[in-house]
Amino acid sequence: MSEKTHSDIAEMDFETALTELEQIVGKLEAGRAPLQESIEVYERGGLLKAHCEKLLKQAEARIEKITLDGNSQPQGTEPLDS
């Protein structure tokens, strides 16, 4: 597969990429594709997996935990993993 065929992955949102990845896994598990096509969709699946992982890491970096003061009132935020 060429870079052109993979360039659309960079524009996908998480849900779209995950849905396509699930379809690829199902297709490969069912053995419904000839060898060359299986190799191509496997490669695309790897790129989709990497894209989903990247999007998840970006989302995790943005998640913050709300901190409360002594009266249980919100006082600010801090990173989730602090």
Coordinates of C-alpha atoms in Angstrom, one line a residue:
M1 CA 0.0 0.0 0.0
S2 CA 1.2 3.4 -0.8
E3 CA 1.6 6.4 1.5
K4 CA -1.4 8.0 -0.3
T5 CA -3.7 5.2 0.7
H6 CA -2.5 5.5 4.3
S7 CA -2.7 9.3 4.5
D8 CA -6.4 9.2 5.3
I9 CA -5.7 7.6 8.6
A10 CA -4.1 10.8 10.0
E11 CA -7.4 12.6 9.5
M12 CA -9.6 10.0 11.2
D13 CA -11.1 10.5 14.6
F14 CA -10.7 7.7 17.2
E15 CA -14.1 6.1 16.7
T16 CA -13.7 5.9 12.9
A17 CA -10.2 4.4 13.2
L18 CA -11.3 1.9 15.8
T19 CA -14.3 0.8 13.8
E20 CA -12.1 0.2 10.7
L21 CA -9.6 -1.6 12.8
E22 CA -12.3 -3.9 14.3
Q23 CA -13.5 -4.7 10.7
I24 CA -10.0 -5.6 9.7
V25 CA -9.5 -7.9 12.6
G26 CA -12.8 -9.6 11.8
K27 CA -11.9 -10.0 8.2
L28 CA -8.4 -11.4 9.1
E29 CA -9.9 -13.8 11.7
A30 CA -12.5 -15.1 9.3
G31 CA -9.8 -15.7 6.6
R32 CA -12.0 -14.1 4.0
A33 CA -9.2 -12.4 2.0
P34 CA -6.6 -13.7 -0.4
L35 CA -3.0 -13.6 0.9
Q36 CA -1.9 -10.3 -0.7
E37 CA -5.0 -8.5 0.5
S38 CA -4.6 -10.0 4.0
I39 CA -1.1 -8.6 4.1
E40 CA -2.3 -5.1 3.0
V41 CA -5.1 -4.9 5.5
Y42 CA -2.8 -6.2 8.2
E43 CA -0.4 -3.4 7.4
R44 CA -3.3 -0.9 7.5
G45 CA -4.5 -2.4 10.8
G46 CA -1.1 -1.7 12.3
L47 CA -1.2 1.9 11.2
L48 CA -4.8 2.3 12.5
K49 CA -3.7 0.7 15.9
A50 CA -0.8 3.2 16.1
H51 CA -3.1 6.1 15.3
C52 CA -5.6 5.0 18.0
E53 CA -2.9 4.7 20.5
K54 CA -1.6 8.2 19.6
L55 CA -5.1 9.7 20.0
L56 CA -5.6 8.0 23.4
K57 CA -2.3 9.4 24.7
Q58 CA -3.3 12.9 23.5
A59 CA -6.6 12.5 25.3
E60 CA -5.0 11.3 28.5
A61 CA -2.6 14.2 28.5
R62 CA -5.6 16.6 28.4
I63 CA -7.6 14.9 31.2
E64 CA -7.4 16.7 34.5
K65 CA -8.7 15.9 38.0
I66 CA -10.7 18.5 39.8
T67 CA -9.3 19.3 43.2
L68 CA -11.5 20.2 46.2
D69 CA -10.8 22.5 49.1
G70 CA -11.5 21.7 52.8
N71 CA -15.2 22.5 52.3
S72 CA -15.5 20.1 49.3
Q73 CA -15.7 23.0 46.9
P74 CA -13.8 22.9 43.6
Q75 CA -10.6 24.9 43.9
G76 CA -8.8 24.0 40.7
T77 CA -7.4 21.1 38.6
E78 CA -4.3 19.0 38.5
P79 CA -3.0 16.3 36.2
L80 CA -4.9 13.1 36.6
D81 CA -1.8 11.0 37.3
S82 CA -0.3 13.3 40.0

